[in-house]
Short mmCIF file of N, CA and C in Angstrom, two decimals:
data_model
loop_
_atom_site.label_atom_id
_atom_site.label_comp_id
_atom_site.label_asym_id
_atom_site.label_seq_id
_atom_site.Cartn_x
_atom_site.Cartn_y
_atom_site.Cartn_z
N UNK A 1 -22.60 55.02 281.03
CA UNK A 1 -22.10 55.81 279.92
C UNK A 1 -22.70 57.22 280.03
N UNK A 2 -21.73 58.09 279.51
CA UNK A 2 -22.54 60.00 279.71
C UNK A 2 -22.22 60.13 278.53
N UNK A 3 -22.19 61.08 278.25
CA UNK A 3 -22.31 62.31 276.77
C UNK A 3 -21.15 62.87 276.41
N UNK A 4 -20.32 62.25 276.78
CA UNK A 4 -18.84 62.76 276.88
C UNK A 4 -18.62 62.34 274.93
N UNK A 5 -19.38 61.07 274.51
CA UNK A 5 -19.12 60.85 273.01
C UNK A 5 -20.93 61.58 272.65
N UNK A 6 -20.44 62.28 271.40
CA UNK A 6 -21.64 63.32 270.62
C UNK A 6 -22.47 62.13 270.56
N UNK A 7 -22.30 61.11 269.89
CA UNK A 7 -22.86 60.41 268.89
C UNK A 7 -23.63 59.05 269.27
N UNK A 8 -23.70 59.25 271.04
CA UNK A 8 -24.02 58.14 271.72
C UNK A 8 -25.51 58.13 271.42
N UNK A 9 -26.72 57.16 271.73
CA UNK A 9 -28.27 57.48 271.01
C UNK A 9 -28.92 56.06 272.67
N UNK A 10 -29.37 57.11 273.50
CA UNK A 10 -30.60 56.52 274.47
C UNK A 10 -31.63 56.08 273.88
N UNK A 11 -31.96 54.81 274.19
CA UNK A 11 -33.53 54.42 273.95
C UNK A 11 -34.31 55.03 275.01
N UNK A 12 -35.77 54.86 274.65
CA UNK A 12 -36.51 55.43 275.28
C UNK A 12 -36.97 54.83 277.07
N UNK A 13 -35.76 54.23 277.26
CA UNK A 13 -35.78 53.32 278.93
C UNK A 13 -34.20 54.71 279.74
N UNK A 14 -33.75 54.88 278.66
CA UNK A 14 -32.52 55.52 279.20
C UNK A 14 -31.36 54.88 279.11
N UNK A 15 -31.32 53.70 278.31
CA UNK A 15 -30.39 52.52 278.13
C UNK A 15 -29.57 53.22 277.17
N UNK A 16 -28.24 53.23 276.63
CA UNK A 16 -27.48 53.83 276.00
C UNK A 16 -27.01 52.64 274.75
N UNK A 17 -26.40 52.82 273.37
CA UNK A 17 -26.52 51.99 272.40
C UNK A 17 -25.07 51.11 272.69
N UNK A 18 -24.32 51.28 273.45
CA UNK A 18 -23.43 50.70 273.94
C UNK A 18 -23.83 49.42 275.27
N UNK A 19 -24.38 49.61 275.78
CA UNK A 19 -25.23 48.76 276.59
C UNK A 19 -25.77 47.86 276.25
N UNK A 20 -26.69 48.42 275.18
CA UNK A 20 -27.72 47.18 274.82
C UNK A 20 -26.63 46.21 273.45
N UNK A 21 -25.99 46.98 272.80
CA UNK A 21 -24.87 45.67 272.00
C UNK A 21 -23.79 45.07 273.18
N UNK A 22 -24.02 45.23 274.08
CA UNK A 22 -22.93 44.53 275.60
C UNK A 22 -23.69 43.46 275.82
N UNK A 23 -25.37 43.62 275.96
CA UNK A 23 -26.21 42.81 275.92
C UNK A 23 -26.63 42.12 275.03
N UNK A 24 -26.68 42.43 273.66
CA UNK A 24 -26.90 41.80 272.65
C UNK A 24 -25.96 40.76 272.46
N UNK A 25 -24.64 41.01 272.11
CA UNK A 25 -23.89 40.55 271.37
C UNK A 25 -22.63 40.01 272.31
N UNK A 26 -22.15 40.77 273.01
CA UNK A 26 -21.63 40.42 273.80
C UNK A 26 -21.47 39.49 274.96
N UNK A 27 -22.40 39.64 275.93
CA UNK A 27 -22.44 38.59 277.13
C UNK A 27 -23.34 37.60 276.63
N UNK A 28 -24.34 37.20 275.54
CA UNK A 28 -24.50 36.04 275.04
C UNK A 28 -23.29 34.97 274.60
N UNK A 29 -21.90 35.45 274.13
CA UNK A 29 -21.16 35.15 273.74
C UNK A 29 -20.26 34.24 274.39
N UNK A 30 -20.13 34.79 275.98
CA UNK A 30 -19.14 34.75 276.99
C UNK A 30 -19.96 32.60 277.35
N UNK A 31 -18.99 32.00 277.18
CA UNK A 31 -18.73 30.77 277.79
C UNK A 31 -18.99 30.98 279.42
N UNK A 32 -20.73 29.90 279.48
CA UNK A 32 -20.83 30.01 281.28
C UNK A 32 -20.81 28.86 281.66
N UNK A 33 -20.61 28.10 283.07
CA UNK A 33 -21.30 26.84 284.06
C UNK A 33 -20.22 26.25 283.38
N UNK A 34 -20.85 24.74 283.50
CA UNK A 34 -20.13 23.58 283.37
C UNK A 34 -19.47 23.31 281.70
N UNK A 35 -20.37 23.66 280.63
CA UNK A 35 -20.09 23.57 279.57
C UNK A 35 -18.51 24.13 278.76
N UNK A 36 -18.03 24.72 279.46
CA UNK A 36 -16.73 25.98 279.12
C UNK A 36 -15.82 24.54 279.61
N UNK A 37 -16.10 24.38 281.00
CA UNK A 37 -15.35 22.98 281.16
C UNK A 37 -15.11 22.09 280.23
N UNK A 38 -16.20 20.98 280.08
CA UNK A 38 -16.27 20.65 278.66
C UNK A 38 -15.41 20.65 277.51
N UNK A 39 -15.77 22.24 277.09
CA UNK A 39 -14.98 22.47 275.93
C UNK A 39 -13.56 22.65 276.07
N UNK A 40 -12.80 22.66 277.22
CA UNK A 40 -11.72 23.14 277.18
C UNK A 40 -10.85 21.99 277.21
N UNK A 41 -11.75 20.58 277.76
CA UNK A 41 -11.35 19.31 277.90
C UNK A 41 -11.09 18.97 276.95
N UNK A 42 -12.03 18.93 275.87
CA UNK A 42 -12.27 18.55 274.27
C UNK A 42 -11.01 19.27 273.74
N UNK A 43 -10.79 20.56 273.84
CA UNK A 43 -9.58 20.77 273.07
C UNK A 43 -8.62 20.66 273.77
N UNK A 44 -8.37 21.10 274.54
CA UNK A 44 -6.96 19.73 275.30
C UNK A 44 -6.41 18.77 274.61
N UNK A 45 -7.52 17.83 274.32
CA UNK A 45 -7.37 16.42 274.29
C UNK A 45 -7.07 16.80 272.69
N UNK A 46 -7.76 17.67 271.83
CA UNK A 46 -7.66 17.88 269.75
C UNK A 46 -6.08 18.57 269.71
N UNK A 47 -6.19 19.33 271.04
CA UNK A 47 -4.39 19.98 270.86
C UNK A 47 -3.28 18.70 271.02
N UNK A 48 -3.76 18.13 272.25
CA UNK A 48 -2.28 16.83 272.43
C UNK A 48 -2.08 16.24 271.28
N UNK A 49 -3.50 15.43 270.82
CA UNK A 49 -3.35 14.54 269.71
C UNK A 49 -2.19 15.32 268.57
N UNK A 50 -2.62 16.03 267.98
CA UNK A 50 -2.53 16.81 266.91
C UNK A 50 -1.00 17.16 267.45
N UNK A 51 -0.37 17.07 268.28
CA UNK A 51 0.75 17.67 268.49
C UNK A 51 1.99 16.53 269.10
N UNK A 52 1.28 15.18 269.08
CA UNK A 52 2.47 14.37 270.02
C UNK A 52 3.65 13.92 270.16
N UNK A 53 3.95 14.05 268.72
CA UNK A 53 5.67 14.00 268.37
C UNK A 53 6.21 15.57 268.30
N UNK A 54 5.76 16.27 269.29
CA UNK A 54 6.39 17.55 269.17
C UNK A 54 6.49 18.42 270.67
N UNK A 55 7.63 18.97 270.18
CA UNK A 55 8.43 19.29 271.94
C UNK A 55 7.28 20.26 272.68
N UNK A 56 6.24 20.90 271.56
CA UNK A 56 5.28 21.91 272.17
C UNK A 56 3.84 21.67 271.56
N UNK A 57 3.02 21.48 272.62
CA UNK A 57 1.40 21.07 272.23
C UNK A 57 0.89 22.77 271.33
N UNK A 58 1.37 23.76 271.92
CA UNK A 58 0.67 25.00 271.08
C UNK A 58 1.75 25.97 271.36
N UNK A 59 1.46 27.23 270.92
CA UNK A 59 1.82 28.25 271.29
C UNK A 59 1.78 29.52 271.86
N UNK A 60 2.17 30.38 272.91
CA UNK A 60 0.62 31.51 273.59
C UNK A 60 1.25 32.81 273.22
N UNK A 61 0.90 33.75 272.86
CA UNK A 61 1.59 34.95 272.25
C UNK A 61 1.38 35.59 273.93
N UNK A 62 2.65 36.01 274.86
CA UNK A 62 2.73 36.39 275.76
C UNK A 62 2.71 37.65 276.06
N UNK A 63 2.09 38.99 276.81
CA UNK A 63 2.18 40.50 276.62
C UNK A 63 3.16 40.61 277.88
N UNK A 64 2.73 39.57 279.08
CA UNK A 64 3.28 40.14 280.61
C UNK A 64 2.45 40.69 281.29
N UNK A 65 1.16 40.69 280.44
CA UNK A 65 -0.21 41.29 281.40
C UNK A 65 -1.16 40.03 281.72
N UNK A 66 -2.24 40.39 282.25
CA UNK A 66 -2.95 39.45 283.10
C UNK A 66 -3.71 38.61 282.38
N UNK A 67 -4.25 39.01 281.20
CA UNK A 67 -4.80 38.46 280.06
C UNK A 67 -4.36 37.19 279.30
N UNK A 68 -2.77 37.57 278.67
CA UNK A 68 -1.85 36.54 277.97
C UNK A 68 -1.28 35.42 279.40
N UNK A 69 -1.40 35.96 280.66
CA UNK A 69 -0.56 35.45 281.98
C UNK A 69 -1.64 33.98 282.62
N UNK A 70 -2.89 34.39 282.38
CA UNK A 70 -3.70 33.70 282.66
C UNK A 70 -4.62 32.50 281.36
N UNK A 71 -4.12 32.82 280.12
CA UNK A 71 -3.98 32.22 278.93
C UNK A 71 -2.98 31.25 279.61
N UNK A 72 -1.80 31.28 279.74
CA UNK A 72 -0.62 30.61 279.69
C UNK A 72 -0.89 29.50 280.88
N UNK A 73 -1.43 29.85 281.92
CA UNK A 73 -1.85 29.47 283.78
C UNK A 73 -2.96 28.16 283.13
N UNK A 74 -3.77 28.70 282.58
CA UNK A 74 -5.04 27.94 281.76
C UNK A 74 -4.08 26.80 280.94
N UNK A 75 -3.59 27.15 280.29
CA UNK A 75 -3.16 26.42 279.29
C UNK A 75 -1.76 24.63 280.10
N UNK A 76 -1.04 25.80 280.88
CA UNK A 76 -0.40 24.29 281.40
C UNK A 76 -0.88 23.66 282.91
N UNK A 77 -1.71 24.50 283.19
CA UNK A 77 -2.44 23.99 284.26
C UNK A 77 -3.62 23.01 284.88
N UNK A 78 -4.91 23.49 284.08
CA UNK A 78 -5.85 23.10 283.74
C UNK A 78 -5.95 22.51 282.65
N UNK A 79 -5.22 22.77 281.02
CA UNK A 79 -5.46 21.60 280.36
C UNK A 79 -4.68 21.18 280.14
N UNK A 80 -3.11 21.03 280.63
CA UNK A 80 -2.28 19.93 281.11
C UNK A 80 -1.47 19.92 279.59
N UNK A 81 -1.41 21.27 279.00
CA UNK A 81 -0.76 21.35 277.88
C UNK A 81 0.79 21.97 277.66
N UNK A 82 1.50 21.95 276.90
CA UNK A 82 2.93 21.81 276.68
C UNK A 82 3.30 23.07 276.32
N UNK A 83 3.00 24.51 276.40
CA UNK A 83 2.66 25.75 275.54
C UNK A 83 4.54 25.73 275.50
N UNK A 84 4.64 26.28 274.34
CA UNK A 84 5.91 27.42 274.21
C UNK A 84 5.66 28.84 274.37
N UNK A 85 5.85 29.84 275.15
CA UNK A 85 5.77 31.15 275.11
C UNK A 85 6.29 31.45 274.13
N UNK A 86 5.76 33.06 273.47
CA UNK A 86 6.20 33.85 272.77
C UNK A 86 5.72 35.13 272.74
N UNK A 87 6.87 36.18 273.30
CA UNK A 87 6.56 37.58 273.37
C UNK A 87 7.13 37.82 272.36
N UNK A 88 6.99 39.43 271.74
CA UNK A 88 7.20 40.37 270.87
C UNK A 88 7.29 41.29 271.81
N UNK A 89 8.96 41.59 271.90
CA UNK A 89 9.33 43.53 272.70
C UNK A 89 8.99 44.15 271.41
N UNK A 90 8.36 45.34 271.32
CA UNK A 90 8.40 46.23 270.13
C UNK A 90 8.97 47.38 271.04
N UNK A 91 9.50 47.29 271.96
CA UNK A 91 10.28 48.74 272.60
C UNK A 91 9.11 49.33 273.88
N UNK A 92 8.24 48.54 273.77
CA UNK A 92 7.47 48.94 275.03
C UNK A 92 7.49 48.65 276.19
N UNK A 93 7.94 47.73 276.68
CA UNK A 93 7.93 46.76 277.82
C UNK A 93 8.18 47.54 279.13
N UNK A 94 7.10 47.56 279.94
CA UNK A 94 7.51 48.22 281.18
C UNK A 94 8.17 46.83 282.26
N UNK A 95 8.47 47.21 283.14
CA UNK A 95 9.58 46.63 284.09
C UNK A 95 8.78 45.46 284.98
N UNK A 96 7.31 46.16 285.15
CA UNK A 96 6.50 45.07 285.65
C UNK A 96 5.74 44.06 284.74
N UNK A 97 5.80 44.06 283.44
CA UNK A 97 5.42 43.09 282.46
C UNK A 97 6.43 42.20 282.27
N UNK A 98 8.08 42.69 281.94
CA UNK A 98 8.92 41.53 282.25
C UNK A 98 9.23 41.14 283.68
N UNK A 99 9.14 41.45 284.30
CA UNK A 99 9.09 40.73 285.71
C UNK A 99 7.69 39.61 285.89
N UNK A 100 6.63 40.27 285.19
CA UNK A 100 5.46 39.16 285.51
C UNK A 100 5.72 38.26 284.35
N UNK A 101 6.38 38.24 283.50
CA UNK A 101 7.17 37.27 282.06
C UNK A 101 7.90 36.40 282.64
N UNK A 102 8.94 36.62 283.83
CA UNK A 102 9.74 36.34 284.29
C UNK A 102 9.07 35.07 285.31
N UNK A 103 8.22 35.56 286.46
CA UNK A 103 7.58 34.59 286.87
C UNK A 103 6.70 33.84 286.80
N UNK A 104 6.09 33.63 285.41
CA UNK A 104 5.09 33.08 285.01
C UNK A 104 6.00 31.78 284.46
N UNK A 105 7.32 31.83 283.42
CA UNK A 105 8.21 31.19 283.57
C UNK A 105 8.93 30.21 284.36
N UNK A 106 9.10 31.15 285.47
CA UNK A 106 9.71 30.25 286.63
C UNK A 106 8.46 29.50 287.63
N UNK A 107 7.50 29.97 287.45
CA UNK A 107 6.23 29.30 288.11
C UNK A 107 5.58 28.09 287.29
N UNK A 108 5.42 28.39 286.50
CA UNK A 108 5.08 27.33 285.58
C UNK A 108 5.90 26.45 284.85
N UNK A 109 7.34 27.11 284.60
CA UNK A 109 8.56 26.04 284.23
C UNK A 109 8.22 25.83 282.85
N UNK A 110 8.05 27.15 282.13
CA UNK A 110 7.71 26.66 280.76
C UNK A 110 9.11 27.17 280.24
N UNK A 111 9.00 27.36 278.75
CA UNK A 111 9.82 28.10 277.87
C UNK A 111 9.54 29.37 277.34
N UNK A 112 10.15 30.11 276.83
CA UNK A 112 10.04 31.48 276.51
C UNK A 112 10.72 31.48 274.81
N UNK A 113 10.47 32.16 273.81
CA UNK A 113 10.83 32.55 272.59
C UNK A 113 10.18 34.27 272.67
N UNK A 114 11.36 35.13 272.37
CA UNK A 114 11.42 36.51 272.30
C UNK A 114 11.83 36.72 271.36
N UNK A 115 10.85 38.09 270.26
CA UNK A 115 11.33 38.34 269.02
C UNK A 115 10.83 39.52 269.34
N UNK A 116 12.58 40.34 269.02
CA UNK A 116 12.96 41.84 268.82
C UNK A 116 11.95 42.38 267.99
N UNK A 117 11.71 43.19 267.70
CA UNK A 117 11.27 44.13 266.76
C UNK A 117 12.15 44.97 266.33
N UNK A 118 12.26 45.68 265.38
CA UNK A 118 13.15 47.10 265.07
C UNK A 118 12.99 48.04 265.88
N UNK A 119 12.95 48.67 266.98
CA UNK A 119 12.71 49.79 267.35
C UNK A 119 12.39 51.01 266.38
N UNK A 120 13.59 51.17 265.50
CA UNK A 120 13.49 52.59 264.72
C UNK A 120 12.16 52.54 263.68
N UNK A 121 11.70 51.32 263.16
CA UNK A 121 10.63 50.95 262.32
C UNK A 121 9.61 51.29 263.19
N UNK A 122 9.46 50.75 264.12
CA UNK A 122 8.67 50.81 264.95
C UNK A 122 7.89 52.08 265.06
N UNK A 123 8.93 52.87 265.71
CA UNK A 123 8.39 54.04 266.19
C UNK A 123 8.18 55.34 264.68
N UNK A 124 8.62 54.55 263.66
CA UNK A 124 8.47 55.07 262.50
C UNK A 124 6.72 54.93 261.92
N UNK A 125 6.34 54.18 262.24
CA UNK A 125 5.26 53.81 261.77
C UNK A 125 4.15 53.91 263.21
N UNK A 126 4.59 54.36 264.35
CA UNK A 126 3.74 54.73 265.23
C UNK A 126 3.74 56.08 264.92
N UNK A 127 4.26 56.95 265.06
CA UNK A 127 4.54 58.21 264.62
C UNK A 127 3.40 58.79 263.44
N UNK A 128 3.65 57.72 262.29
CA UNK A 128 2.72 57.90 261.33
C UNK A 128 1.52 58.06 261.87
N UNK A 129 0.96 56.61 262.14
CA UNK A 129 -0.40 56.71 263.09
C UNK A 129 -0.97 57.30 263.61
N UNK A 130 0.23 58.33 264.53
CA UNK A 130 -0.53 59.77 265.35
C UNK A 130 -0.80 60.65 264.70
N UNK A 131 0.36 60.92 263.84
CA UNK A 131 0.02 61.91 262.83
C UNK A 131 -1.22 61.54 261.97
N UNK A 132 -1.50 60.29 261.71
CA UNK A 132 -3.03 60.00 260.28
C UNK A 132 -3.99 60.52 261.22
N UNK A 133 -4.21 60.71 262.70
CA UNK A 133 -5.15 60.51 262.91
C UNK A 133 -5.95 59.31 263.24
N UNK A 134 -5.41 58.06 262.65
CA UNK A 134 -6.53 56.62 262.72
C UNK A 134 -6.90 56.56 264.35
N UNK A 135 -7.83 56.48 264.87
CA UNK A 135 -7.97 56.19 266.31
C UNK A 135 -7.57 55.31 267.12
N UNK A 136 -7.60 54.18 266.19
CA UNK A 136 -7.34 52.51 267.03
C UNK A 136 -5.17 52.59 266.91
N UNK A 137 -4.48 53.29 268.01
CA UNK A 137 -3.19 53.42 267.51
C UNK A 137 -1.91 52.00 268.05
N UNK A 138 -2.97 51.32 269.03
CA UNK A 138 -3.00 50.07 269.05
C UNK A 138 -2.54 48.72 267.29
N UNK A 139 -2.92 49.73 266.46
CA UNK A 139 -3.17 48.59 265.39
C UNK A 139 -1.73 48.56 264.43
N UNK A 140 -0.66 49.07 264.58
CA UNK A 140 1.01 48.65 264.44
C UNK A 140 1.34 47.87 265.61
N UNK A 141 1.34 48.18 266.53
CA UNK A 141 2.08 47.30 267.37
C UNK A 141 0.77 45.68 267.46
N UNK A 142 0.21 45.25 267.26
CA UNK A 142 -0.69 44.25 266.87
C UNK A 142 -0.44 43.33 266.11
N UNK A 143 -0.36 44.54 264.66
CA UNK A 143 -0.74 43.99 263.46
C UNK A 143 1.12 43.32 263.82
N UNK A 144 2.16 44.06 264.59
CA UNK A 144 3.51 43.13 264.53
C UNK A 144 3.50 42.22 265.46
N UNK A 145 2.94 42.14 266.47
CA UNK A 145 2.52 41.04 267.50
C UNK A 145 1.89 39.63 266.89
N UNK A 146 0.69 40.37 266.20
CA UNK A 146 -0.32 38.77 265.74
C UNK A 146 1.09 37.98 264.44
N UNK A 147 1.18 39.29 263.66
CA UNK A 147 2.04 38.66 262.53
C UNK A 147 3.45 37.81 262.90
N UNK A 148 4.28 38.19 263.80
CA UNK A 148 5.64 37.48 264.35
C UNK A 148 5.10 35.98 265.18
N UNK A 149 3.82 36.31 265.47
CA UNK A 149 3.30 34.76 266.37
C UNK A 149 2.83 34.00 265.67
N UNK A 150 1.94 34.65 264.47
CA UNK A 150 1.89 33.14 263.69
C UNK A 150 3.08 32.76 262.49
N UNK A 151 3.78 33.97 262.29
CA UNK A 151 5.01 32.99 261.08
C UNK A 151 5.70 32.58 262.36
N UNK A 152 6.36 32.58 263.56
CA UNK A 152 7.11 31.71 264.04
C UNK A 152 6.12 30.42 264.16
N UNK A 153 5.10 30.56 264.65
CA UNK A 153 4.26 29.39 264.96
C UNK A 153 4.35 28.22 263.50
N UNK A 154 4.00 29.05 262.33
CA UNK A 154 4.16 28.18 260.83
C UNK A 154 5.20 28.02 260.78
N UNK A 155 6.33 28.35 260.76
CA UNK A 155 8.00 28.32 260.32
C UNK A 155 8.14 27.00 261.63
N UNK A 156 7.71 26.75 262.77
CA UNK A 156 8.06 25.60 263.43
C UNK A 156 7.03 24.37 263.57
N UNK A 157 6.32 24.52 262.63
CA UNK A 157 5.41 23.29 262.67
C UNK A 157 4.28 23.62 264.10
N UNK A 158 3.65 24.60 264.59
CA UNK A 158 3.27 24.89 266.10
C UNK A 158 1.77 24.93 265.70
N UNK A 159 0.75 23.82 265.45
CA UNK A 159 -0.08 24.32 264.98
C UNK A 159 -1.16 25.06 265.20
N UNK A 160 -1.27 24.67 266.76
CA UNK A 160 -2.15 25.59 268.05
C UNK A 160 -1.29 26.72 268.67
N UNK A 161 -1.95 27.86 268.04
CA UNK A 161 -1.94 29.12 268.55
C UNK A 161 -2.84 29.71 269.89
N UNK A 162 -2.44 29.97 271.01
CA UNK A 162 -3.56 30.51 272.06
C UNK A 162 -3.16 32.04 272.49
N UNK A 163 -4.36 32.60 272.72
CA UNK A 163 -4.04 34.31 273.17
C UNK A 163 -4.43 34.69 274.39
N UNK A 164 -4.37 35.51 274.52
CA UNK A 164 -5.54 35.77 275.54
C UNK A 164 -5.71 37.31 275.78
N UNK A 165 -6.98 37.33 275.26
CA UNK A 165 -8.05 38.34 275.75
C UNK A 165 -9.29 38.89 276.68
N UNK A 166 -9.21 39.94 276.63
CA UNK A 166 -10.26 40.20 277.63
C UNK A 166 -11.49 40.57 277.11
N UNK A 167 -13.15 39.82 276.79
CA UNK A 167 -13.91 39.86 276.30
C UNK A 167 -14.35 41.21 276.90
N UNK A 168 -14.60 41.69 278.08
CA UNK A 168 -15.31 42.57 278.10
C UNK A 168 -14.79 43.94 278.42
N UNK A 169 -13.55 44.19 277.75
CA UNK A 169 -12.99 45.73 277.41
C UNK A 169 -12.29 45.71 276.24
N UNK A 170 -12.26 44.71 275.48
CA UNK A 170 -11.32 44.93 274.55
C UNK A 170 -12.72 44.30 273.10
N UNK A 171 -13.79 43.69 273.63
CA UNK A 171 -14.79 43.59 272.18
C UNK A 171 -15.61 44.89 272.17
N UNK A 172 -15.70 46.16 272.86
CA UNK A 172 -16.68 47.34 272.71
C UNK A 172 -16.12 48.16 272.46
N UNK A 173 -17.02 48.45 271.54
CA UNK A 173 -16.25 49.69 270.58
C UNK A 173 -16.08 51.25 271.57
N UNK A 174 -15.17 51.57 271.00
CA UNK A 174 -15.11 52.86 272.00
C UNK A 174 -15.67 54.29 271.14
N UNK A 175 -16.13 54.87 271.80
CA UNK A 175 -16.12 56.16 270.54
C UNK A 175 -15.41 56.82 270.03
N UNK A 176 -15.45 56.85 269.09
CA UNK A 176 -14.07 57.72 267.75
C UNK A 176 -13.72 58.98 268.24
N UNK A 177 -14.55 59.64 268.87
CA UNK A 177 -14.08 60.99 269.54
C UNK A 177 -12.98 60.50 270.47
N UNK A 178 -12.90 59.55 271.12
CA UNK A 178 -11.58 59.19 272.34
C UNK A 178 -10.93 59.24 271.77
N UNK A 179 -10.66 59.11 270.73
CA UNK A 179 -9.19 58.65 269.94
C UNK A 179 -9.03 57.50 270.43
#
């Protein structure tokens, strides 16, 4: 980390305050060794139960990136589960996210559920965003992502929801000066 954010604060080793909460809070967090195994067995086995008279063990909110792609890989691969996909286009979609949508599909032989967004809303309320100023401009297209995945998920009885994220660029805070 450099000085590029005002507001960054070195301890007296030269360690930066972003570092040491990476260390604190963060990579304590991260699932290591054999135990992650384990747990993933255990819920496997709490998702099937919980789901066996039904055409889909969970559900994975899909982006087309490597994150949601490898959620999905995890999910009918390794724990041998039934996922239904579900993307949200909000008008963004580049050409190599539905193409990697496309073969994650045909590789894995799952199903797909796609829900439109409004475009004109959309970009109505992104617009806003740039203009407020808020930094995180990520948080419309989200807040319509998380929200369309779990009312379809409730509206079909789907009671396991899975995502997928990337613990170590998407839990650290960035500085407010980046925008």
């Amino acid at each position: 980390m450099d000085t590029t954010d005002p507001n960054i604060i070195f301890d007296d080793k030269g360690k930066c305050d972003y570092c040491t909460n990476y260390e604190n809070n963060i990579f304590p967090a991260w699932s290591k060794g054999s135990s992650s195994g384990c747990f993933l067995s255990e819920m496997a086995n709490k998702i099937k139960t919980d789901a066996k008279n039904s055409d889909f063990d969970c559900i994975i909110g899909l982006s087309g990136g490597l994150d949601s792609s490898y959620a999905a890989y995890i999910a009918k691969e390794k724990m041998g589960l039934r996922p239904l996909l579900f993307h949200v286009d909000a008008g963004w979609n580049t050409d190599q996210a539905v193409g990697n949508i496309e073969k994650l599909i045909e590789g894995l032989g799952l199903d797909l559920y796609t829900e439109v967004v409004n475009w004109e809303e959309m970009k109505d309320l992104q617009l806003s965003f740039l203009k407020s100023g808020i930094p995180d401009q990520d948080l419309v297209q989200d807040a319509s992502f998380f929200s369309a995945l779990y009312k379809f998920a409730r509206q079909h009885r789907i009671k396991h929801v899975i995502t997928g994220s990337n613990y170590s660029t998407e839990c650290c805070r960035e500085p407010e000066e980046w925008g």
